[in-house]
Coordinates of C-alpha atoms and ligand atoms in Angstrom, one line a residue:
M17 CA 318.3 117.2 224.7
K18 CA 315.4 119.5 225.2
D19 CA 315.6 121.4 221.9
N20 CA 312.3 122.9 220.7
S21 CA 310.3 121.6 223.6
A22 CA 310.4 124.7 225.7
T23 CA 307.7 127.2 225.0
I24 CA 307.5 130.8 226.1
P25 CA 304.7 131.4 228.6
T26 CA 301.9 133.2 226.8
A27 CA 300.7 136.3 228.7
P28 CA 297.0 136.9 228.9
P29 CA 295.8 138.9 225.9
V30 CA 296.4 142.6 226.0
S31 CA 293.3 144.6 225.4
N32 CA 293.0 146.8 222.3
F33 CA 290.3 148.7 220.5
I34 CA 289.2 145.7 218.5
R35 CA 288.7 143.6 221.6
N36 CA 286.8 146.5 223.1
I37 CA 284.4 146.5 220.1
I38 CA 284.0 142.8 220.3
E39 CA 283.3 142.9 224.0
E40 CA 280.8 145.7 223.6
D41 CA 279.1 143.7 220.8
N42 CA 278.9 140.7 223.1
R43 CA 277.4 142.8 225.9
A44 CA 274.8 144.2 223.5
G45 CA 274.1 140.7 222.1
K46 CA 274.8 141.9 218.6
W47 CA 276.0 138.6 217.2
N48 CA 274.7 136.4 219.9
G49 CA 278.3 136.2 221.2
R50 CA 279.6 134.8 218.0
V51 CA 283.0 135.9 216.8
E52 CA 284.0 134.9 213.3
T53 CA 287.0 136.6 211.6
R54 CA 288.8 135.8 208.4
F55 CA 292.3 136.2 206.9
P56 CA 291.9 137.0 203.2
P57 CA 295.2 136.8 201.3
E58 CA 295.4 137.3 197.6
P59 CA 297.4 134.4 196.3
N60 CA 299.7 136.6 194.3
G61 CA 302.9 136.2 196.3
Y62 CA 304.3 134.8 199.5
L63 CA 303.1 136.0 202.9
H64 CA 305.4 138.5 204.7
I65 CA 305.8 139.5 208.3
G66 CA 303.1 142.2 207.9
H67 CA 300.6 139.4 207.0
A68 CA 301.7 137.7 210.2
K69 CA 300.4 140.6 212.2
S70 CA 297.0 140.2 210.5
I71 CA 297.1 136.4 210.9
C72 CA 297.9 136.5 214.6
L73 CA 295.2 139.1 215.1
N74 CA 292.4 137.3 213.3
F75 CA 293.2 133.8 214.4
G76 CA 294.1 135.1 217.9
L77 CA 290.7 136.8 218.4
A78 CA 288.8 133.7 217.1
H79 CA 290.7 131.6 219.6
D80 CA 290.3 133.9 222.6
Y81 CA 286.5 134.3 222.0
N82 CA 285.8 130.7 221.1
G83 CA 285.0 131.6 217.6
A84 CA 286.4 130.7 214.2
C85 CA 288.8 132.3 211.8
H86 CA 288.3 131.5 208.1
L87 CA 291.1 131.3 205.6
R88 CA 289.8 132.8 202.4
F89 CA 291.8 133.2 199.2
D90 CA 290.8 136.4 197.6
D91 CA 291.4 135.1 194.1
T92 CA 289.5 137.5 191.9
N93 CA 292.4 138.6 189.8
P94 CA 293.2 135.7 187.5
E95 CA 296.4 137.1 185.9
K96 CA 298.6 137.2 189.0
E97 CA 297.5 134.2 190.9
E98 CA 299.1 130.9 191.1
Q99 CA 298.8 127.6 192.9
E100 CA 302.4 127.9 194.1
Y101 CA 301.3 130.9 196.1
V102 CA 298.3 129.2 197.5
D103 CA 300.5 126.3 198.7
S104 CA 303.0 128.6 200.3
I105 CA 300.3 130.6 202.1
L106 CA 298.7 127.4 203.6
D107 CA 302.2 126.2 204.7
S108 CA 303.1 129.5 206.3
I109 CA 299.9 129.8 208.3
R110 CA 300.2 126.3 209.6
W111 CA 303.8 126.9 210.5
L112 CA 302.8 129.9 212.5
G113 CA 300.6 127.5 214.5
F114 CA 297.1 128.4 213.3
D115 CA 294.4 126.2 212.1
W116 CA 291.4 127.1 210.0
G117 CA 289.8 123.8 210.5
K118 CA 286.9 123.3 208.1
H119 CA 286.9 127.0 207.1
L120 CA 289.0 127.1 204.0
Y121 CA 287.4 129.1 201.2
Y122 CA 288.1 130.7 197.9
A123 CA 286.4 133.9 196.7
S124 CA 286.2 132.1 193.3
D125 CA 283.8 129.6 194.9
Y126 CA 281.4 132.4 195.0
F127 CA 281.6 133.5 191.4
D128 CA 278.1 132.1 190.6
K129 CA 276.6 133.8 193.6
L130 CA 278.4 137.0 192.8
Y131 CA 277.1 136.9 189.3
E132 CA 273.5 136.3 190.6
F133 CA 273.8 139.3 193.0
A134 CA 275.0 141.5 190.1
E135 CA 271.9 140.6 188.1
Y136 CA 269.9 141.4 191.3
L137 CA 271.5 144.8 191.5
I138 CA 270.7 145.4 187.9
N139 CA 267.1 144.4 188.5
Q140 CA 267.0 146.9 191.4
G141 CA 268.3 149.6 189.2
Q142 CA 271.5 149.8 191.2
A143 CA 274.0 148.6 188.6
Y144 CA 274.5 149.4 184.9
V145 CA 276.7 148.4 182.0
D146 CA 279.0 151.1 181.0
S147 CA 280.7 151.2 177.6
L148 CA 283.1 154.1 178.1
T149 CA 286.8 153.2 177.7
A150 CA 288.9 152.8 180.8
E151 CA 290.5 156.3 180.2
E152 CA 287.1 157.8 179.8
I153 CA 285.9 156.3 183.0
R154 CA 288.9 157.7 184.7
A155 CA 288.3 161.2 183.3
F156 CA 284.6 161.1 184.1
R157 CA 285.4 160.1 187.7
G158 CA 286.7 163.6 188.6
S159 CA 289.2 164.1 191.4
L160 CA 289.3 165.1 195.1
T161 CA 288.5 168.7 194.1
E162 CA 286.2 168.0 191.1
T163 CA 283.0 166.1 191.2
G164 CA 282.5 163.3 188.7
Q165 CA 280.2 163.3 185.7
N166 CA 277.6 160.7 184.8
S167 CA 278.4 158.4 182.0
P168 CA 276.2 158.7 179.0
Y169 CA 275.4 155.0 179.5
R170 CA 274.2 155.5 183.1
D171 CA 270.5 155.5 182.3
R172 CA 270.3 152.4 180.2
T173 CA 267.1 150.5 181.0
I174 CA 267.2 147.5 183.2
A175 CA 266.4 145.2 180.3
E176 CA 269.2 146.6 178.2
N177 CA 271.6 146.3 181.2
L178 CA 270.6 142.7 181.8
D179 CA 271.0 141.8 178.2
L180 CA 274.4 143.4 177.9
F181 CA 275.7 141.9 181.1
R182 CA 274.5 138.4 180.1
R183 CA 276.3 138.8 176.8
M184 CA 279.4 140.0 178.6
K185 CA 279.3 136.7 180.5
A186 CA 278.7 134.8 177.3
G187 CA 281.9 136.1 175.8
E188 CA 280.3 138.3 173.1
F189 CA 282.5 141.3 173.7
A190 CA 286.2 142.0 173.7
D191 CA 288.1 142.6 176.9
G192 CA 287.5 146.2 178.1
A193 CA 284.5 146.8 175.8
H194 CA 282.1 147.1 178.7
V195 CA 282.1 147.0 182.5
L196 CA 279.4 146.7 185.1
R197 CA 279.2 149.6 187.5
A198 CA 277.4 150.2 190.8
K199 CA 275.0 153.1 190.4
I200 CA 275.8 155.1 193.5
D201 CA 276.7 158.8 193.2
M202 CA 279.1 160.5 190.8
S203 CA 279.2 163.6 193.0
S204 CA 280.1 161.8 196.2
P205 CA 283.1 163.3 198.1
N206 CA 284.3 159.7 198.5
I207 CA 285.7 158.7 195.1
N208 CA 285.1 155.0 195.9
L209 CA 281.4 155.7 195.7
R210 CA 281.5 157.3 192.3
D211 CA 279.9 154.4 190.5
P212 CA 282.7 151.9 191.1
V213 CA 283.3 149.2 188.5
I214 CA 282.2 145.8 189.9
Y215 CA 282.7 143.5 186.9
R216 CA 285.1 143.6 184.0
I217 CA 285.7 141.4 181.0
R218 CA 289.0 139.6 181.2
R219 CA 289.9 136.6 179.1
A220 CA 292.3 134.9 181.5
H221 CA 292.8 131.4 182.8
H222 CA 291.9 131.3 186.5
H223 CA 293.8 128.9 188.7
R224 CA 290.6 127.3 190.0
T225 CA 287.8 128.1 187.6
G226 CA 289.9 127.6 184.5
N227 CA 288.3 129.2 181.4
K228 CA 284.7 129.1 182.8
W229 CA 284.5 132.9 183.2
C230 CA 285.5 135.7 181.0
I231 CA 284.1 138.3 183.4
Y232 CA 285.6 138.8 186.8
P233 CA 284.2 140.6 189.9
M234 CA 286.3 143.4 191.4
Y235 CA 287.8 143.2 194.9
D236 CA 285.6 145.6 196.7
Y237 CA 282.4 144.0 195.4
T238 CA 283.7 140.5 196.1
H239 CA 285.1 141.0 199.5
C240 CA 282.1 142.3 201.4
I241 CA 279.8 139.7 199.8
S242 CA 282.3 136.9 200.6
D243 CA 282.3 138.1 204.2
A244 CA 278.6 138.1 204.4
L245 CA 278.2 134.7 202.8
E246 CA 280.5 133.2 205.4
K247 CA 278.7 135.0 208.2
I248 CA 281.8 136.8 209.3
T249 CA 281.1 139.1 212.3
H250 CA 284.2 141.3 212.4
S251 CA 286.0 142.0 209.1
L252 CA 289.4 143.4 210.0
C253 CA 291.5 145.1 207.4
T254 CA 294.3 147.7 207.2
L255 CA 293.7 151.4 207.4
E256 CA 293.9 152.1 203.6
F257 CA 290.5 150.4 203.4
E258 CA 288.8 153.0 205.6
D259 CA 287.6 155.0 202.6
H260 CA 286.3 151.8 201.1
R261 CA 284.0 151.0 204.1
P262 CA 281.1 153.1 202.7
L263 CA 281.2 151.0 199.6
Y264 CA 281.4 147.8 201.7
D265 CA 278.3 148.9 203.5
W266 CA 276.5 150.1 200.4
V267 CA 276.8 146.8 198.6
L268 CA 275.6 144.8 201.6
D269 CA 272.8 147.3 202.3
Q270 CA 271.5 146.8 198.7
L271 CA 271.7 143.0 199.1
K272 CA 270.2 142.9 202.6
D273 CA 267.4 140.7 201.5
V274 CA 269.6 138.1 199.8
V275 CA 272.7 137.8 201.9
P276 CA 272.7 136.3 205.4
C277 CA 274.3 139.1 207.4
H278 CA 276.1 142.4 207.4
P279 CA 279.6 142.1 208.9
Q280 CA 281.3 145.1 210.5
Q281 CA 284.5 146.3 208.8
I282 CA 287.1 147.5 211.3
E283 CA 290.4 149.0 210.2
F284 CA 293.8 148.8 212.0
A285 CA 297.2 150.1 211.3
R286 CA 299.4 147.9 209.1
L287 CA 302.8 146.8 210.2
N288 CA 305.7 148.9 208.9
L289 CA 309.1 147.5 209.7
T290 CA 312.4 149.2 209.4
Y291 CA 315.1 147.7 207.1
A292 CA 312.4 145.8 205.2
V293 CA 310.0 146.3 202.3
M294 CA 306.5 145.0 202.8
S295 CA 304.8 145.1 199.4
K296 CA 304.4 141.8 197.5
R297 CA 305.3 143.6 194.3
K298 CA 308.7 144.6 195.6
L299 CA 309.3 141.2 197.2
I300 CA 308.6 139.7 193.8
E301 CA 311.1 142.1 192.2
L302 CA 313.8 141.1 194.7
V303 CA 313.3 137.5 193.7
E304 CA 312.9 138.0 189.9
N305 CA 315.9 140.2 189.6
G306 CA 318.1 137.8 191.6
F307 CA 318.8 140.2 194.4
V308 CA 318.1 137.3 196.7
D309 CA 318.2 133.6 196.3
G310 CA 314.4 133.0 196.2
W311 CA 311.2 133.6 198.2
D312 CA 312.7 131.8 201.1
D313 CA 316.0 133.5 201.1
P314 CA 316.8 133.9 204.8
R315 CA 317.2 137.7 204.3
M316 CA 313.6 138.1 203.0
N317 CA 310.9 139.2 205.4
T318 CA 308.6 136.6 203.9
L319 CA 307.4 134.0 206.4
A320 CA 309.2 131.4 204.3
G321 CA 312.3 133.6 204.6
V322 CA 312.2 134.3 208.3
R323 CA 311.6 130.6 208.9
R324 CA 314.6 129.6 206.9
R325 CA 316.6 132.3 208.7
G326 CA 315.8 130.5 212.0
Y327 CA 312.8 132.4 213.4
T328 CA 310.4 130.3 215.4
P329 CA 306.6 130.6 215.1
E330 CA 306.7 131.5 218.8
S331 CA 309.0 134.4 218.2
I332 CA 306.7 135.8 215.5
R333 CA 303.7 135.4 217.7
L334 CA 305.5 137.1 220.5
F335 CA 306.3 139.9 218.1
A336 CA 302.7 140.3 217.0
E337 CA 301.6 140.4 220.7
R338 CA 304.3 142.9 221.6
I339 CA 303.6 145.4 218.8
G340 CA 299.9 145.4 219.6
V341 CA 297.1 146.7 217.4
S342 CA 296.1 150.3 217.0
K343 CA 294.6 152.7 214.6
A344 CA 297.7 154.9 214.2
D345 CA 300.3 154.1 211.6
S346 CA 303.8 153.8 213.0
W347 CA 307.2 152.1 212.3
I348 CA 308.4 149.2 214.3
E349 CA 312.2 148.8 214.6
M350 CA 313.7 145.7 213.1
G351 CA 315.4 145.3 216.5
V352 CA 312.1 144.6 218.1
L353 CA 311.6 141.6 215.9
E354 CA 315.2 140.4 216.5
D355 CA 314.8 140.8 220.2
C356 CA 311.7 138.5 220.1
L357 CA 313.8 135.8 218.5
R358 CA 316.6 136.3 221.0
E359 CA 314.1 136.0 223.9
D360 CA 312.6 132.8 222.5
L361 CA 315.9 131.1 221.6
N362 CA 317.6 132.1 224.8
E363 CA 315.1 129.9 226.4
R364 CA 315.0 127.0 224.0
A365 CA 318.4 126.8 222.2
P366 CA 321.1 124.5 223.5
R367 CA 324.5 126.0 223.7
R368 CA 327.3 124.9 221.4
I369 CA 330.7 126.0 220.3
A370 CA 331.6 127.2 216.8
I371 CA 334.8 128.8 215.7
L372 CA 334.0 131.1 212.8
D373 CA 337.4 132.6 212.2
P374 CA 340.0 130.0 213.5
L375 CA 343.4 130.7 214.9
K376 CA 345.6 127.7 215.7
V377 CA 346.9 127.4 219.3
V378 CA 349.5 124.8 220.4
I379 CA 349.6 124.0 224.1
D380 CA 353.2 123.2 224.4
N381 CA 353.1 121.4 227.7
Y382 CA 350.1 119.3 226.9
P383 CA 351.0 115.7 226.3
E384 CA 351.3 114.9 222.6
N385 CA 348.8 112.1 222.0
S386 CA 346.5 112.6 224.9
E387 CA 343.0 114.0 225.1
E388 CA 340.5 114.5 227.8
E389 CA 336.8 115.3 228.3
C390 CA 335.7 118.7 229.3
L391 CA 332.0 119.2 230.4
A392 CA 330.0 122.1 229.1
P393 CA 326.4 122.8 230.2
N394 CA 323.8 122.6 227.5
H395 CA 322.1 125.7 228.9
P396 CA 323.6 127.8 231.7
Q397 CA 320.3 128.5 233.4
K398 CA 318.9 124.9 232.9
P399 CA 321.0 122.4 234.8
D400 CA 318.4 119.7 234.0
W401 CA 319.4 119.9 230.4
G402 CA 322.7 118.3 231.4
K403 CA 326.2 118.7 230.1
R404 CA 327.9 117.6 227.0
V405 CA 331.5 116.5 226.4
V406 CA 333.9 118.8 224.6
P407 CA 337.2 117.0 224.0
L408 CA 340.5 118.8 224.6
S409 CA 343.8 118.0 223.0
K410 CA 347.2 119.6 222.4
I411 CA 346.2 121.7 219.4
I412 CA 343.1 123.8 219.5
Y413 CA 341.4 126.6 217.6
I414 CA 340.3 129.8 219.1
E415 CA 338.6 132.8 217.5
A416 CA 341.2 135.0 215.7
S417 CA 339.6 138.0 217.4
D418 CA 340.4 136.5 220.8
F419 CA 344.1 137.2 220.3
M420 CA 345.9 140.6 219.9
E421 CA 349.6 140.8 219.5
I422 CA 349.6 144.3 220.9
P423 CA 346.5 144.5 223.1
S424 CA 344.5 147.6 223.1
K425 CA 343.6 149.1 226.5
G426 CA 340.9 147.0 228.3
Y427 CA 341.6 144.0 226.1
F428 CA 341.5 141.0 228.5
R429 CA 341.7 138.2 226.1
L430 CA 344.9 136.5 224.8
S431 CA 348.1 138.4 224.0
P432 CA 351.8 137.6 224.5
G433 CA 352.4 136.9 228.2
A434 CA 348.7 137.1 229.1
E435 CA 346.5 134.5 230.6
V436 CA 342.9 133.5 229.8
R437 CA 340.6 130.7 230.7
L438 CA 339.6 128.3 228.0
R439 CA 335.9 127.9 228.9
Y440 CA 335.1 124.6 230.6
A441 CA 338.9 123.8 230.7
Y442 CA 342.2 125.3 231.8
I443 CA 343.9 128.6 232.2
I444 CA 346.5 129.1 229.4
K445 CA 349.2 131.6 229.0
C446 CA 350.6 132.8 225.7
I447 CA 354.3 132.3 225.4
G448 CA 354.9 132.7 221.7
V449 CA 353.6 133.8 218.3
L450 CA 354.6 132.1 215.1
K451 CA 354.4 134.1 211.9
N452 CA 355.0 133.3 208.2
A453 CA 357.4 135.2 205.9
S454 CA 354.8 137.9 205.2
G455 CA 354.3 138.5 208.9
E456 CA 350.9 136.9 209.2
I457 CA 350.2 135.0 212.5
M458 CA 350.2 131.3 211.8
E459 CA 349.9 129.9 215.3
I460 CA 350.1 130.8 218.9
H461 CA 352.0 128.9 221.5
C462 CA 350.7 128.6 225.1
T463 CA 351.2 126.6 228.2
Y464 CA 348.4 125.4 230.4
D465 CA 348.1 125.2 234.2
A466 CA 347.1 121.7 235.0
D467 CA 345.6 122.6 238.4
T468 CA 343.0 124.9 237.0
K469 CA 340.5 122.7 235.2
S470 CA 337.0 124.0 235.4
G471 CA 334.8 122.0 237.8
T472 CA 337.7 120.6 239.7
E473 CA 338.7 121.5 243.2
G474 CA 341.0 124.5 243.2
A475 CA 340.0 125.5 239.7
E476 CA 338.9 128.9 241.0
K477 CA 342.0 129.5 243.0
R478 CA 343.3 131.8 240.2
K479 CA 341.1 134.3 238.6
V480 CA 341.7 135.6 235.1
K481 CA 339.6 138.2 233.3
G482 CA 339.4 136.6 229.8
N483 CA 337.3 133.6 229.1
I484 CA 337.3 132.3 225.6
H485 CA 335.8 129.5 223.6
W486 CA 337.9 126.9 221.7
L487 CA 337.7 123.6 220.0
S488 CA 340.2 120.7 219.7
A489 CA 341.6 120.8 216.2
R490 CA 341.6 117.0 216.0
H491 CA 338.0 116.7 217.0
A492 CA 336.3 119.7 215.4
Q493 CA 334.1 119.3 212.4
Q494 CA 334.0 121.6 209.4
A495 CA 330.6 123.1 208.5
E496 CA 329.3 125.7 206.1
V497 CA 328.0 128.7 208.0
R498 CA 326.1 131.6 206.4
L499 CA 326.4 134.8 208.1
Y500 CA 323.3 136.8 207.3
D501 CA 322.7 140.4 207.9
R502 CA 319.9 142.9 207.2
L503 CA 319.0 143.1 203.5
F504 CA 318.9 146.9 203.4
T505 CA 321.3 149.5 204.8
H506 CA 318.6 152.1 205.0
A507 CA 316.0 152.0 207.7
H508 CA 313.3 153.2 205.3
P509 CA 314.3 151.6 202.0
D510 CA 311.2 152.5 200.1
T511 CA 309.7 155.6 201.6
G512 CA 310.0 159.3 200.7
G513 CA 310.8 158.6 197.1
N514 CA 313.7 156.2 198.0
D515 CA 314.4 153.4 195.5
Y516 CA 314.9 150.4 197.7
K517 CA 317.2 148.8 195.2
A518 CA 319.7 151.6 196.0
S519 CA 320.0 150.6 199.6
L520 CA 320.4 146.8 199.2
N521 CA 323.1 145.7 201.7
L522 CA 325.8 144.1 199.5
H523 CA 327.3 142.4 202.5
S524 CA 324.1 140.8 203.8
K525 CA 325.3 137.3 203.1
K526 CA 328.7 135.9 203.8
T527 CA 329.4 132.2 203.5
I528 CA 332.3 130.7 205.5
T529 CA 333.6 127.4 206.6
A530 CA 333.7 127.2 210.4
Y531 CA 334.7 124.6 212.9
V532 CA 331.9 123.2 215.1
E533 CA 331.7 120.7 218.0
P534 CA 332.1 117.1 216.8
F535 CA 328.5 116.0 217.6
L536 CA 327.0 118.8 215.6
N537 CA 327.4 116.6 212.5
Q538 CA 324.2 114.8 213.7
T539 CA 322.2 118.0 213.4
Q540 CA 318.8 117.8 211.9
P541 CA 317.3 120.5 209.6
E542 CA 315.9 123.3 211.7
D543 CA 317.7 122.4 214.9
R544 CA 318.6 125.6 216.6
F545 CA 321.6 126.4 218.7
Q546 CA 323.3 129.3 220.4
F547 CA 326.9 129.3 219.3
E548 CA 328.5 130.7 222.4
R549 CA 329.5 134.3 222.1
H550 CA 328.3 134.5 218.5
G551 CA 324.5 134.3 218.3
Y552 CA 321.7 132.0 217.4
F553 CA 322.0 129.6 214.4
V554 CA 319.7 127.2 212.7
A555 CA 320.5 124.2 210.5
D556 CA 319.3 125.2 207.1
R557 CA 316.1 123.4 206.3
E558 CA 317.0 122.9 202.6
D559 CA 320.7 122.3 202.5
T560 CA 321.4 120.4 205.7
V561 CA 322.0 116.7 204.8
P562 CA 322.8 113.8 207.2
G563 CA 326.3 114.3 208.5
K564 CA 326.7 117.6 206.9
P565 CA 324.9 120.5 208.5
V566 CA 324.8 124.0 207.0
F567 CA 324.1 126.7 209.6
N568 CA 322.4 130.1 209.1
R569 CA 323.0 132.8 211.6
A570 CA 319.5 133.8 212.6
V571 CA 320.5 136.7 214.9
T572 CA 323.5 137.9 216.8
L573 CA 323.5 137.8 220.6
R574 CA 323.1 141.6 220.9
D575 CA 321.9 144.3 218.6
S576 CA 325.1 145.8 217.4
W577 CA 323.6 147.0 214.1
G578 CA 325.0 150.3 213.0
K579 CA 327.5 150.4 215.9
T580 CA 330.1 148.2 214.2
G581 CA 328.9 148.9 210.7
G582 CA 326.9 145.7 210.8
Ligands
ATP617 P1 300.6 143.8 199.3 O1 300.2 145.2 199.3 O2 301.9 143.5 199.8 O3 300.2 143.0 198.0 P2 298.1 143.1 200.4 O4 297.5 143.8 201.5 O5 297.5 143.4 199.1 O6 299.6 143.2 200.4 P3 296.7 140.7 200.8 O7 297.1 139.3 200.4 O8 295.6 141.3 200.2 O9 298.0 141.5 200.6 O10 296.6 140.7 202.4 C1 295.9 139.8 203.1 C2 295.6 140.5 204.5 O11 296.8 140.8 205.1 C3 294.8 141.7 204.3 O12 293.7 141.7 205.2 C4 295.8 142.8 204.6 O13 295.1 143.9 205.2 C5 296.7 142.1 205.6 N1 298.0 142.8 205.5 C6 298.8 143.0 204.4 N2 299.9 143.7 204.7 C7 299.9 143.9 206.0 C8 300.7 144.6 206.9 N3 301.9 145.2 206.5 N4 300.3 144.7 208.2 C9 299.2 144.2 208.6 N5 298.3 143.5 207.8 C10 298.7 143.4 206.5
MG618 MG1 295.4 143.2 198.8

């Protein structure tokens, strides 16, 4: 079987404004042809599909320009960060197919350097210790329409600032008693330049540095210096950092004599996906409030979640390529992501039969204890994948929806007196319906035409419109199947003042026991199949055990969302 060996052909990279900048830099010899990017997650949650856009972009550019992409944990906020998140991030990036090689870094590795540079700024008269409270700092900062005011502590001498900063580090002051601020311009129209805080006192255990530090550098200060120390050339971030770029540049300009280079910050539009929430804070809430079964719940748009759902790395990379990179914010339809998975799995997933909602059919004229082999192609467009045996016997299951006692107009499947083809087998005709006392249909009786077996001479002599799938009752295996659907009923669960919790789809997970082909009991975790006429399914990577697969529906065959109510 060729499962998972097929790959989608990768198209040549599509140009975008970032590639244009790199190519222009290369023409001008700006970085001597060097392209070094980085992906800088904060280890305060699991990665989501939005991060995948950034990962594919950064690692993709490094790959295409023979450069390197660094993986750097931006771990400057000790309270929210955990080793579990670090591990999950490493795992997800590897799963997506990217390799940081020797370039694995932690911003916390630079704490000594960052401290040294802070003293350097103090010595240059470009940073000062402020003793206003957090509220006072906020009030003094002004607003978009009001300029800020200088802190009364702004003009402390260099010696006094150095002394206070060293004592902050030594743990002499309570949390919040002082901060270190860059001395830039309290009247700048850009609020980020109104003397931003660059260090704060925070007695918190850090996941890597333990209790060594009681002062921690702020993100904006740390990020640009980390980029420079790693000699990043193009520092790509999302649009909300555009207003932070002047600060990024200011810090590196002040430190130009002590850092190795001045990377260029370039902003691109973040991914917004319909029927999803993309903020780590909200994803954490979904997990902590039990709205989902964990970070890797197949309904979550975390990378761990989409993996468990059945997404392939190839489908995610195809998605990243297809949505492209631009400077304008926009929404991407969930259907685009789902289509990428369909396209990928259509190529690589072997076909199998599953009956999700069984209805018993007795073939009255089929010999009692006999059985026979029917041959079904593993992939309709790939004859080299061969065929598999699907056994047929007197009693079979079909899908309940493939029978209608009183057929509606245009219904070509089974109904009293009607004929359909059992895929890969015979034409059958419905001759009776057996009901219980309360009128429910218990079984259907049919006869089969022994001259019509698929693949035999004369099989095509009679044409019927309906063609349905089935399994021999005696041979079929039972398996747990989880039918997942979108987690939200609203396309924009958390915008325009919507509370995303109000649009949680209460029917997004349905667990059933289905019948599957006999050999599917040998399924390995993460094997993927197309269950004919149903969709693409993956063997759950956690709950599948030898001989007992559990299948997750990754995606239906067609996008019927909203048309049939899900
Ligand atoms: P959140 O707001 O969910 O906490 P974040 O941006 O703070 O996300 P980080 O760990 O700081 O999360 O993100 C790491 C990188 O991923 C950043 O460079 C960020 O710009 C990028 N990123 C995050 N979300 C998206 C998104 N929706 N689309 C594209 N890139 C994203
Ligand atoms: Mg962030």
